[in-house]
mmCIF file with all atom_site columns, C-alpha atoms in Angstrom:
data_model
loop_
_atom_site.group_PDB
_atom_site.id
_atom_site.type_symbol
_atom_site.label_atom_id
_atom_site.label_alt_id
_atom_site.label_comp_id
_atom_site.label_asym_id
_atom_site.label_entity_id
_atom_site.label_seq_id
_atom_site.pdbx_PDB_ins_code
_atom_site.Cartn_x
_atom_site.Cartn_y
_atom_site.Cartn_z
_atom_site.occupancy
_atom_site.B_iso_or_equiv
_atom_site.pdbx_formal_charge
_atom_site.auth_seq_id
_atom_site.auth_comp_id
_atom_site.auth_asym_id
_atom_site.auth_atom_id
_atom_site.pdbx_PDB_model_num
ATOM 1   C CA . MET A 1 1   ? -32.150 -9.843  -39.157 1.00 0.00 ? 1   MET A CA 1
ATOM 2   C CA . MET A 1 2   ? -31.469 -10.482 -35.459 1.00 0.00 ? 2   MET A CA 1
ATOM 3   C CA . PRO A 1 3   ? -34.338 -9.442  -33.111 1.00 0.00 ? 3   PRO A CA 1
ATOM 4   C CA . ILE A 1 4   ? -33.505 -6.217  -31.222 1.00 0.00 ? 4   ILE A CA 1
ATOM 5   C CA . ARG A 1 5   ? -34.170 -8.011  -27.845 1.00 0.00 ? 5   ARG A CA 1
ATOM 6   C CA . LYS A 1 6   ? -31.495 -10.608 -28.635 1.00 0.00 ? 6   LYS A CA 1
ATOM 7   C CA . VAL A 1 7   ? -29.049 -7.853  -29.740 1.00 0.00 ? 7   VAL A CA 1
ATOM 8   C CA . ILE A 1 8   ? -29.618 -6.040  -26.363 1.00 0.00 ? 8   ILE A CA 1
ATOM 9   C CA . MET A 1 9   ? -29.156 -9.251  -24.411 1.00 0.00 ? 9   MET A CA 1
ATOM 10  C CA . MET A 1 10  ? -25.954 -10.071 -26.263 1.00 0.00 ? 10  MET A CA 1
ATOM 11  C CA . PHE A 1 11  ? -24.601 -6.524  -25.718 1.00 0.00 ? 11  PHE A CA 1
ATOM 12  C CA . PHE A 1 12  ? -25.180 -6.611  -21.979 1.00 0.00 ? 12  PHE A CA 1
ATOM 13  C CA . LEU A 1 13  ? -23.776 -10.121 -21.699 1.00 0.00 ? 13  LEU A CA 1
ATOM 14  C CA . PHE A 1 14  ? -20.620 -9.040  -23.529 1.00 0.00 ? 14  PHE A CA 1
ATOM 15  C CA . PHE A 1 15  ? -20.394 -5.922  -21.443 1.00 0.00 ? 15  PHE A CA 1
ATOM 16  C CA . PHE A 1 16  ? -20.855 -7.720  -18.102 1.00 0.00 ? 16  PHE A CA 1
ATOM 17  C CA . THR A 1 17  ? -18.393 -10.500 -19.054 1.00 0.00 ? 17  THR A CA 1
ATOM 18  C CA . SER A 1 18  ? -15.802 -7.878  -20.050 1.00 0.00 ? 18  SER A CA 1
ATOM 19  C CA . VAL A 1 19  ? -16.149 -6.023  -16.729 1.00 0.00 ? 19  VAL A CA 1
ATOM 20  C CA . VAL A 1 20  ? -15.812 -9.319  -14.756 1.00 0.00 ? 20  VAL A CA 1
ATOM 21  C CA . PHE A 1 21  ? -12.663 -10.343 -16.602 1.00 0.00 ? 21  PHE A CA 1
ATOM 22  C CA . ALA A 1 22  ? -11.234 -6.849  -16.176 1.00 0.00 ? 22  ALA A CA 1
ATOM 23  C CA . GLU A 1 23  ? -11.885 -6.989  -12.430 1.00 0.00 ? 23  GLU A CA 1
ATOM 24  C CA . VAL A 1 24  ? -10.265 -10.476 -12.308 1.00 0.00 ? 24  VAL A CA 1
ATOM 25  C CA . ASP A 1 25  ? -7.204  -9.258  -14.133 1.00 0.00 ? 25  ASP A CA 1
ATOM 26  C CA . GLU A 1 26  ? -6.838  -6.203  -11.823 1.00 0.00 ? 26  GLU A CA 1
ATOM 27  C CA . THR A 1 27  ? -7.307  -8.363  -8.741  1.00 0.00 ? 27  THR A CA 1
ATOM 28  C CA . GLU A 1 28  ? -4.639  -10.784 -10.000 1.00 0.00 ? 28  GLU A CA 1
ATOM 29  C CA . ALA A 1 29  ? -2.264  -7.944  -10.665 1.00 0.00 ? 29  ALA A CA 1
ATOM 30  C CA . ALA A 1 30  ? -2.767  -6.586  -7.141  1.00 0.00 ? 30  ALA A CA 1
ATOM 31  C CA . THR A 1 31  ? -2.351  -10.029 -5.681  1.00 0.00 ? 31  THR A CA 1
ATOM 32  C CA . GLN A 1 32  ? 0.884   -10.520 -7.604  1.00 0.00 ? 32  GLN A CA 1
ATOM 33  C CA . VAL A 1 33  ? 2.348   -7.371  -5.968  1.00 0.00 ? 33  VAL A CA 1
ATOM 34  C CA . VAL A 1 34  ? 1.660   -8.942  -2.499  1.00 0.00 ? 34  VAL A CA 1
ATOM 35  C CA . LYS A 1 35  ? 3.108   -12.368 -3.551  1.00 0.00 ? 35  LYS A CA 1
ATOM 36  C CA . ASP A 1 36  ? 6.260   -10.761 -4.970  1.00 0.00 ? 36  ASP A CA 1
ATOM 37  C CA . PHE A 1 37  ? 6.820   -8.742  -1.844  1.00 0.00 ? 37  PHE A CA 1
ATOM 38  C CA . GLN A 1 38  ? 6.141   -11.681 0.493   1.00 0.00 ? 38  GLN A CA 1
ATOM 39  C CA . ALA A 1 39  ? 8.573   -13.784 -1.599  1.00 0.00 ? 39  ALA A CA 1
ATOM 40  C CA . VAL A 1 40  ? 11.400  -11.295 -0.814  1.00 0.00 ? 40  VAL A CA 1
ATOM 41  C CA . LEU A 1 41  ? 10.419  -11.284 2.864   1.00 0.00 ? 41  LEU A CA 1
ATOM 42  C CA . LEU A 1 42  ? 10.578  -15.041 2.982   1.00 0.00 ? 42  LEU A CA 1
ATOM 43  C CA . ASP A 1 43  ? 13.927  -15.041 1.240   1.00 0.00 ? 43  ASP A CA 1
ATOM 44  C CA . VAL A 1 44  ? 15.422  -12.614 3.773   1.00 0.00 ? 44  VAL A CA 1
ATOM 45  C CA . MET A 1 45  ? 14.032  -14.695 6.614   1.00 0.00 ? 45  MET A CA 1
ATOM 46  C CA . GLN A 1 46  ? 15.575  -17.861 5.173   1.00 0.00 ? 46  GLN A CA 1
ATOM 47  C CA . GLN A 1 47  ? 18.940  -16.127 5.075   1.00 0.00 ? 47  GLN A CA 1
ATOM 48  C CA . GLY A 1 48  ? 18.550  -14.831 8.563   1.00 0.00 ? 48  GLY A CA 1
ATOM 49  C CA . ASP A 1 49  ? 21.646  -16.482 10.021  1.00 0.00 ? 49  ASP A CA 1
ATOM 50  C CA . LYS A 1 50  ? 23.770  -15.105 7.153   1.00 0.00 ? 50  LYS A CA 1
ATOM 51  C CA . LEU A 1 51  ? 22.606  -11.545 6.962   1.00 0.00 ? 51  LEU A CA 1
ATOM 52  C CA . ASN A 1 52  ? 22.994  -8.671  9.439   1.00 0.00 ? 52  ASN A CA 1
ATOM 53  C CA . PHE A 1 53  ? 20.527  -5.779  9.698   1.00 0.00 ? 53  PHE A CA 1
ATOM 54  C CA . GLU A 1 54  ? 22.193  -3.606  7.088   1.00 0.00 ? 54  GLU A CA 1
ATOM 55  C CA . GLN A 1 55  ? 22.197  -6.466  4.532   1.00 0.00 ? 55  GLN A CA 1
ATOM 56  C CA . ARG A 1 56  ? 18.576  -7.282  5.199   1.00 0.00 ? 56  ARG A CA 1
ATOM 57  C CA . PHE A 1 57  ? 17.728  -3.525  4.863   1.00 0.00 ? 57  PHE A CA 1
ATOM 58  C CA . GLU A 1 58  ? 19.483  -3.312  1.457   1.00 0.00 ? 58  GLU A CA 1
ATOM 59  C CA . ILE A 1 59  ? 17.751  -6.433  0.121   1.00 0.00 ? 59  ILE A CA 1
ATOM 60  C CA . LEU A 1 60  ? 14.327  -5.241  1.288   1.00 0.00 ? 60  LEU A CA 1
ATOM 61  C CA . LYS A 1 61  ? 14.590  -1.635  0.316   1.00 0.00 ? 61  LYS A CA 1
ATOM 62  C CA . PRO A 1 62  ? 13.839  -2.048  -3.400  1.00 0.00 ? 62  PRO A CA 1
ATOM 63  C CA . ALA A 1 63  ? 11.052  -4.523  -2.690  1.00 0.00 ? 63  ALA A CA 1
ATOM 64  C CA . VAL A 1 64  ? 9.393   -2.138  -0.165  1.00 0.00 ? 64  VAL A CA 1
ATOM 65  C CA . LEU A 1 65  ? 9.762   0.871   -2.437  1.00 0.00 ? 65  LEU A CA 1
ATOM 66  C CA . LYS A 1 66  ? 8.290   -1.081  -5.347  1.00 0.00 ? 66  LYS A CA 1
ATOM 67  C CA . SER A 1 67  ? 5.334   -2.586  -3.506  1.00 0.00 ? 67  SER A CA 1
ATOM 68  C CA . HIS A 1 68  ? 4.368   0.207   -1.077  1.00 0.00 ? 68  HIS A CA 1
ATOM 69  C CA . ASP A 1 69  ? 3.125   3.707   -1.822  1.00 0.00 ? 69  ASP A CA 1
ATOM 70  C CA . LEU A 1 70  ? 5.110   5.237   0.965   1.00 0.00 ? 70  LEU A CA 1
ATOM 71  C CA . ALA A 1 71  ? 4.373   8.855   -0.017  1.00 0.00 ? 71  ALA A CA 1
ATOM 72  C CA . LYS A 1 72  ? 0.641   8.241   0.113   1.00 0.00 ? 72  LYS A CA 1
ATOM 73  C CA . ILE A 1 73  ? 0.937   6.323   3.400   1.00 0.00 ? 73  ILE A CA 1
ATOM 74  C CA . THR A 1 74  ? 2.862   9.171   4.903   1.00 0.00 ? 74  THR A CA 1
ATOM 75  C CA . ARG A 1 75  ? 0.216   11.692  3.846   1.00 0.00 ? 75  ARG A CA 1
ATOM 76  C CA . ILE A 1 76  ? -2.579  9.510   5.377   1.00 0.00 ? 76  ILE A CA 1
ATOM 77  C CA . VAL A 1 77  ? -0.845  8.879   8.751   1.00 0.00 ? 77  VAL A CA 1
ATOM 78  C CA . VAL A 1 78  ? -0.401  12.628  9.484   1.00 0.00 ? 78  VAL A CA 1
ATOM 79  C CA . SER A 1 79  ? -3.968  13.266  8.344   1.00 0.00 ? 79  SER A CA 1
ATOM 80  C CA . LYS A 1 80  ? -4.893  17.023  8.339   1.00 0.00 ? 80  LYS A CA 1
ATOM 81  C CA . GLU A 1 81  ? -1.454  18.003  9.742   1.00 0.00 ? 81  GLU A CA 1
ATOM 82  C CA . TRP A 1 82  ? -0.037  17.359  6.227   1.00 0.00 ? 82  TRP A CA 1
ATOM 83  C CA . GLN A 1 83  ? -1.517  20.614  4.993   1.00 0.00 ? 83  GLN A CA 1
ATOM 84  C CA . THR A 1 84  ? 0.409   22.554  7.661   1.00 0.00 ? 84  THR A CA 1
ATOM 85  C CA . LEU A 1 85  ? 3.846   21.281  6.559   1.00 0.00 ? 85  LEU A CA 1
ATOM 86  C CA . THR A 1 86  ? 6.231   23.011  4.193   1.00 0.00 ? 86  THR A CA 1
ATOM 87  C CA . THR A 1 87  ? 7.469   21.243  1.050   1.00 0.00 ? 87  THR A CA 1
ATOM 88  C CA . GLU A 1 88  ? 10.804  20.474  2.718   1.00 0.00 ? 88  GLU A CA 1
ATOM 89  C CA . GLN A 1 89  ? 9.115   19.136  5.789   1.00 0.00 ? 89  GLN A CA 1
ATOM 90  C CA . LYS A 1 90  ? 6.982   16.838  3.667   1.00 0.00 ? 90  LYS A CA 1
ATOM 91  C CA . LYS A 1 91  ? 10.023  15.509  1.805   1.00 0.00 ? 91  LYS A CA 1
ATOM 92  C CA . GLU A 1 92  ? 11.900  14.905  5.071   1.00 0.00 ? 92  GLU A CA 1
ATOM 93  C CA . LEU A 1 93  ? 8.918   13.174  6.644   1.00 0.00 ? 93  LEU A CA 1
ATOM 94  C CA . ILE A 1 94  ? 8.546   10.856  3.632   1.00 0.00 ? 94  ILE A CA 1
ATOM 95  C CA . ARG A 1 95  ? 12.196  10.081  3.651   1.00 0.00 ? 95  ARG A CA 1
ATOM 96  C CA . LEU A 1 96  ? 12.229  9.160   7.417   1.00 0.00 ? 96  LEU A CA 1
ATOM 97  C CA . PHE A 1 97  ? 9.003   7.271   7.259   1.00 0.00 ? 97  PHE A CA 1
ATOM 98  C CA . SER A 1 98  ? 10.217  5.272   4.260   1.00 0.00 ? 98  SER A CA 1
ATOM 99  C CA . THR A 1 99  ? 13.469  4.438   6.094   1.00 0.00 ? 99  THR A CA 1
ATOM 100 C CA . LEU A 1 100 ? 11.594  3.382   9.210   1.00 0.00 ? 100 LEU A CA 1
ATOM 101 C CA . SER A 1 101 ? 9.250   1.190   7.177   1.00 0.00 ? 101 SER A CA 1
ATOM 102 C CA . ILE A 1 102 ? 12.117  -0.648  5.586   1.00 0.00 ? 102 ILE A CA 1
ATOM 103 C CA . ALA A 1 103 ? 13.945  -0.851  8.852   1.00 0.00 ? 103 ALA A CA 1
ATOM 104 C CA . SER A 1 104 ? 10.959  -2.407  10.643  1.00 0.00 ? 104 SER A CA 1
ATOM 105 C CA . TYR A 1 105 ? 10.753  -5.178  8.025   1.00 0.00 ? 105 TYR A CA 1
ATOM 106 C CA . ALA A 1 106 ? 14.519  -5.750  8.336   1.00 0.00 ? 106 ALA A CA 1
ATOM 107 C CA . HIS A 1 107 ? 14.133  -5.934  12.108  1.00 0.00 ? 107 HIS A CA 1
ATOM 108 C CA . TYR A 1 108 ? 11.099  -8.175  12.480  1.00 0.00 ? 108 TYR A CA 1
ATOM 109 C CA . PHE A 1 109 ? 11.670  -10.532 9.526   1.00 0.00 ? 109 PHE A CA 1
ATOM 110 C CA . ASN A 1 110 ? 15.077  -11.597 10.601  1.00 0.00 ? 110 ASN A CA 1
ATOM 111 C CA . SER A 1 111 ? 14.953  -15.392 11.087  1.00 0.00 ? 111 SER A CA 1
ATOM 112 C CA . PHE A 1 112 ? 13.353  -18.550 9.647   1.00 0.00 ? 112 PHE A CA 1
ATOM 113 C CA . SER A 1 113 ? 11.809  -21.514 11.382  1.00 0.00 ? 113 SER A CA 1
ATOM 114 C CA . GLY A 1 114 ? 9.566   -23.008 8.739   1.00 0.00 ? 114 GLY A CA 1
ATOM 115 C CA . GLN A 1 115 ? 7.261   -20.003 8.184   1.00 0.00 ? 115 GLN A CA 1
ATOM 116 C CA . SER A 1 116 ? 5.435   -19.481 4.896   1.00 0.00 ? 116 SER A CA 1
ATOM 117 C CA . PHE A 1 117 ? 2.886   -17.141 3.297   1.00 0.00 ? 117 PHE A CA 1
ATOM 118 C CA . LYS A 1 118 ? -0.494  -18.176 2.005   1.00 0.00 ? 118 LYS A CA 1
ATOM 119 C CA . VAL A 1 119 ? -2.810  -15.999 -0.127  1.00 0.00 ? 119 VAL A CA 1
ATOM 120 C CA . GLU A 1 120 ? -6.327  -16.879 0.969   1.00 0.00 ? 120 GLU A CA 1
ATOM 121 C CA . SER A 1 121 ? -8.378  -14.562 -1.221  1.00 0.00 ? 121 SER A CA 1
ATOM 122 C CA . ALA A 1 122 ? -8.517  -11.269 -3.044  1.00 0.00 ? 122 ALA A CA 1
ATOM 123 C CA . LYS A 1 123 ? -11.432 -8.928  -3.625  1.00 0.00 ? 123 LYS A CA 1
ATOM 124 C CA . ALA A 1 124 ? -11.919 -5.724  -5.595  1.00 0.00 ? 124 ALA A CA 1
ATOM 125 C CA . LEU A 1 125 ? -13.464 -3.162  -3.197  1.00 0.00 ? 125 LEU A CA 1
ATOM 126 C CA . SER A 1 126 ? -13.869 -0.445  -5.860  1.00 0.00 ? 126 SER A CA 1
ATOM 127 C CA . PRO A 1 127 ? -12.216 0.507   -9.161  1.00 0.00 ? 127 PRO A CA 1
ATOM 128 C CA . GLY A 1 128 ? -8.614  0.913   -8.317  1.00 0.00 ? 128 GLY A CA 1
ATOM 129 C CA . GLN A 1 129 ? -8.730  -0.623  -4.855  1.00 0.00 ? 129 GLN A CA 1
ATOM 130 C CA . THR A 1 130 ? -8.202  -4.274  -3.932  1.00 0.00 ? 130 THR A CA 1
ATOM 131 C CA . TYR A 1 131 ? -8.088  -6.144  -0.622  1.00 0.00 ? 131 TYR A CA 1
ATOM 132 C CA . VAL A 1 132 ? -5.787  -9.227  -0.499  1.00 0.00 ? 132 VAL A CA 1
ATOM 133 C CA . HIS A 1 133 ? -6.242  -11.573 2.422   1.00 0.00 ? 133 HIS A CA 1
ATOM 134 C CA . THR A 1 134 ? -3.168  -13.664 3.395   1.00 0.00 ? 134 THR A CA 1
ATOM 135 C CA . PHE A 1 135 ? -1.684  -15.599 6.288   1.00 0.00 ? 135 PHE A CA 1
ATOM 136 C CA . LEU A 1 136 ? 1.818   -15.872 7.704   1.00 0.00 ? 136 LEU A CA 1
ATOM 137 C CA . MET A 1 137 ? 1.849   -19.615 8.460   1.00 0.00 ? 137 MET A CA 1
ATOM 138 C CA . LEU A 1 138 ? 3.659   -20.422 11.723  1.00 0.00 ? 138 LEU A CA 1
ATOM 139 C CA . PRO A 1 139 ? 4.589   -24.127 12.193  1.00 0.00 ? 139 PRO A CA 1
ATOM 140 C CA . ASP A 1 140 ? 4.432   -24.004 15.993  1.00 0.00 ? 140 ASP A CA 1
ATOM 141 C CA . ASP A 1 141 ? 1.964   -21.253 16.640  1.00 0.00 ? 141 ASP A CA 1
ATOM 142 C CA . LYS A 1 142 ? -1.345  -19.781 15.466  1.00 0.00 ? 142 LYS A CA 1
ATOM 143 C CA . ASP A 1 143 ? -1.214  -18.418 11.955  1.00 0.00 ? 143 ASP A CA 1
ATOM 144 C CA . VAL A 1 144 ? -1.128  -14.587 11.644  1.00 0.00 ? 144 VAL A CA 1
ATOM 145 C CA . SER A 1 145 ? -3.719  -12.974 9.377   1.00 0.00 ? 145 SER A CA 1
ATOM 146 C CA . MET A 1 146 ? -2.107  -10.318 7.216   1.00 0.00 ? 146 MET A CA 1
ATOM 147 C CA . ASP A 1 147 ? -4.375  -8.420  4.974   1.00 0.00 ? 147 ASP A CA 1
ATOM 148 C CA . TYR A 1 148 ? -3.213  -5.891  2.379   1.00 0.00 ? 148 TYR A CA 1
ATOM 149 C CA . LEU A 1 149 ? -5.124  -2.940  0.985   1.00 0.00 ? 149 LEU A CA 1
ATOM 150 C CA . LEU A 1 150 ? -3.820  -1.929  -2.352  1.00 0.00 ? 150 LEU A CA 1
ATOM 151 C CA . LYS A 1 151 ? -4.583  1.153   -4.490  1.00 0.00 ? 151 LYS A CA 1
ATOM 152 C CA . LYS A 1 152 ? -3.919  1.584   -8.171  1.00 0.00 ? 152 LYS A CA 1
ATOM 153 C CA . THR A 1 153 ? -1.955  4.649   -9.208  1.00 0.00 ? 153 THR A CA 1
ATOM 154 C CA . GLY A 1 154 ? -1.440  4.934   -12.876 1.00 0.00 ? 154 GLY A CA 1
ATOM 155 C CA . ASP A 1 155 ? -0.687  1.458   -14.114 1.00 0.00 ? 155 ASP A CA 1
ATOM 156 C CA . GLU A 1 156 ? 0.760   0.149   -10.779 1.00 0.00 ? 156 GLU A CA 1
ATOM 157 C CA . TRP A 1 157 ? -0.773  -1.355  -7.792  1.00 0.00 ? 157 TRP A CA 1
ATOM 158 C CA . ARG A 1 158 ? 0.768   -0.362  -4.415  1.00 0.00 ? 158 ARG A CA 1
ATOM 159 C CA . ILE A 1 159 ? 0.162   -1.418  -0.828  1.00 0.00 ? 159 ILE A CA 1
ATOM 160 C CA . ILE A 1 160 ? -1.265  1.472   1.328   1.00 0.00 ? 160 ILE A CA 1
ATOM 161 C CA . ASN A 1 161 ? -2.267  -0.456  4.428   1.00 0.00 ? 161 ASN A CA 1
ATOM 162 C CA . ILE A 1 162 ? -1.592  -3.741  6.205   1.00 0.00 ? 162 ILE A CA 1
ATOM 163 C CA . ILE A 1 163 ? -4.091  -5.162  8.688   1.00 0.00 ? 163 ILE A CA 1
ATOM 164 C CA . THR A 1 164 ? -2.476  -7.727  11.012  1.00 0.00 ? 164 THR A CA 1
ATOM 165 C CA . ASN A 1 165 ? -4.938  -9.904  12.998  1.00 0.00 ? 165 ASN A CA 1
ATOM 166 C CA . GLY A 1 166 ? -7.613  -7.283  12.431  1.00 0.00 ? 166 GLY A CA 1
ATOM 167 C CA . VAL A 1 167 ? -5.439  -4.352  13.527  1.00 0.00 ? 167 VAL A CA 1
ATOM 168 C CA . SER A 1 168 ? -4.855  -1.582  10.970  1.00 0.00 ? 168 SER A CA 1
ATOM 169 C CA . ASP A 1 169 ? -1.251  -0.369  10.823  1.00 0.00 ? 169 ASP A CA 1
ATOM 170 C CA . LEU A 1 170 ? -2.413  2.810   9.115   1.00 0.00 ? 170 LEU A CA 1
ATOM 171 C CA . ALA A 1 171 ? -4.852  3.564   11.962  1.00 0.00 ? 171 ALA A CA 1
ATOM 172 C CA . LEU A 1 172 ? -2.310  2.936   14.641  1.00 0.00 ? 172 LEU A CA 1
ATOM 173 C CA . LYS A 1 173 ? 0.313   5.194   13.045  1.00 0.00 ? 173 LYS A CA 1
ATOM 174 C CA . ARG A 1 174 ? -2.196  7.915   12.296  1.00 0.00 ? 174 ARG A CA 1
ATOM 175 C CA . SER A 1 175 ? -3.249  7.996   15.955  1.00 0.00 ? 175 SER A CA 1
ATOM 176 C CA . GLU A 1 176 ? 0.304   8.041   17.140  1.00 0.00 ? 176 GLU A CA 1
ATOM 177 C CA . TYR A 1 177 ? 1.787   10.561  14.655  1.00 0.00 ? 177 TYR A CA 1
ATOM 178 C CA . VAL A 1 178 ? -1.022  13.098  14.763  1.00 0.00 ? 178 VAL A CA 1
ATOM 179 C CA . ALA A 1 179 ? -0.902  13.062  18.626  1.00 0.00 ? 179 ALA A CA 1
ATOM 180 C CA . VAL A 1 180 ? 2.861   13.754  18.608  1.00 0.00 ? 180 VAL A CA 1
ATOM 181 C CA . ILE A 1 181 ? 2.583   16.696  16.116  1.00 0.00 ? 181 ILE A CA 1
ATOM 182 C CA . GLN A 1 182 ? -0.323  18.249  17.941  1.00 0.00 ? 182 GLN A CA 1
ATOM 183 C CA . LYS A 1 183 ? 1.332   17.930  21.319  1.00 0.00 ? 183 LYS A CA 1
ATOM 184 C CA . SER A 1 184 ? 4.979   18.496  20.648  1.00 0.00 ? 184 SER A CA 1
ATOM 185 C CA . GLY A 1 185 ? 5.295   19.674  16.985  1.00 0.00 ? 185 GLY A CA 1
ATOM 186 C CA . PHE A 1 186 ? 6.696   18.378  13.720  1.00 0.00 ? 186 PHE A CA 1
ATOM 187 C CA . ASP A 1 187 ? 10.382  18.254  14.867  1.00 0.00 ? 187 ASP A CA 1
ATOM 188 C CA . ALA A 1 188 ? 9.367   15.944  17.759  1.00 0.00 ? 188 ALA A CA 1
ATOM 189 C CA . LEU A 1 189 ? 7.835   13.542  15.306  1.00 0.00 ? 189 LEU A CA 1
ATOM 190 C CA . LEU A 1 190 ? 10.986  13.450  13.175  1.00 0.00 ? 190 LEU A CA 1
ATOM 191 C CA . ALA A 1 191 ? 13.078  12.902  16.304  1.00 0.00 ? 191 ALA A CA 1
ATOM 192 C CA . GLU A 1 192 ? 10.771  10.031  17.367  1.00 0.00 ? 192 GLU A CA 1
ATOM 193 C CA . LEU A 1 193 ? 11.001  8.375   13.927  1.00 0.00 ? 193 LEU A CA 1
ATOM 194 C CA . SER A 1 194 ? 14.857  8.709   14.014  1.00 0.00 ? 194 SER A CA 1
ATOM 195 C CA . VAL A 1 195 ? 14.968  6.997   17.471  1.00 0.00 ? 195 VAL A CA 1
ATOM 196 C CA . LYS A 1 196 ? 12.838  4.123   16.194  1.00 0.00 ? 196 LYS A CA 1
ATOM 197 C CA . ILE A 1 197 ? 15.128  3.660   13.145  1.00 0.00 ? 197 ILE A CA 1
ATOM 198 C CA . GLU A 1 198 ? 18.168  3.576   15.517  1.00 0.00 ? 198 GLU A CA 1
ATOM 199 C CA . LYS A 1 199 ? 16.528  1.006   17.761  1.00 0.00 ? 199 LYS A CA 1
ATOM 200 C CA . PHE A 1 200 ? 15.650  -1.236  14.835  1.00 0.00 ? 200 PHE A CA 1
ATOM 201 C CA . SER A 1 201 ? 19.194  -1.065  13.415  1.00 0.00 ? 201 SER A CA 1
ATOM 202 C CA . ASN A 1 202 ? 20.664  -2.106  16.730  1.00 0.00 ? 202 ASN A CA 1
#
């Protein structure tokens, strides 16, 4: 009969190993979401001289919707003001914010001059939350650090924040959007988002 101490040691070894492998699997799954999204970005960039804004938008739309939790991001960026909105206002805000997010990618990632993406590392911050550290490699300039915070909802990992060279996109938008709502009201925020979408499309 196996000594009880050895049985306990084997149990904890098995348990610890299982947890580690589970974390690795989850980290890899989250990282793959980032890789797949960046692959679409790169493809659009490489076709820059062949595609107009509308075409880039249509290619990027499913990739952004699949990889980003835009509803959650929208709730976060308006902070406590979310609770003051009606159901219809929330739907309209999510719709416009989603359109703006896709439009911004279509606007900024519009040409190719040898850029590439590199995943540097990935780390599980907590159960259901992973941080993926990547770089946008620029042949003739300093590489841009692009870090992705992903959260697991159900069985899917989704991007909820992007930190570019140490600057959180979520924090910037939250500061801006909350200020607009508090100063000028919800309709003013919608108008501002619509103006930005129009500028990107032009």
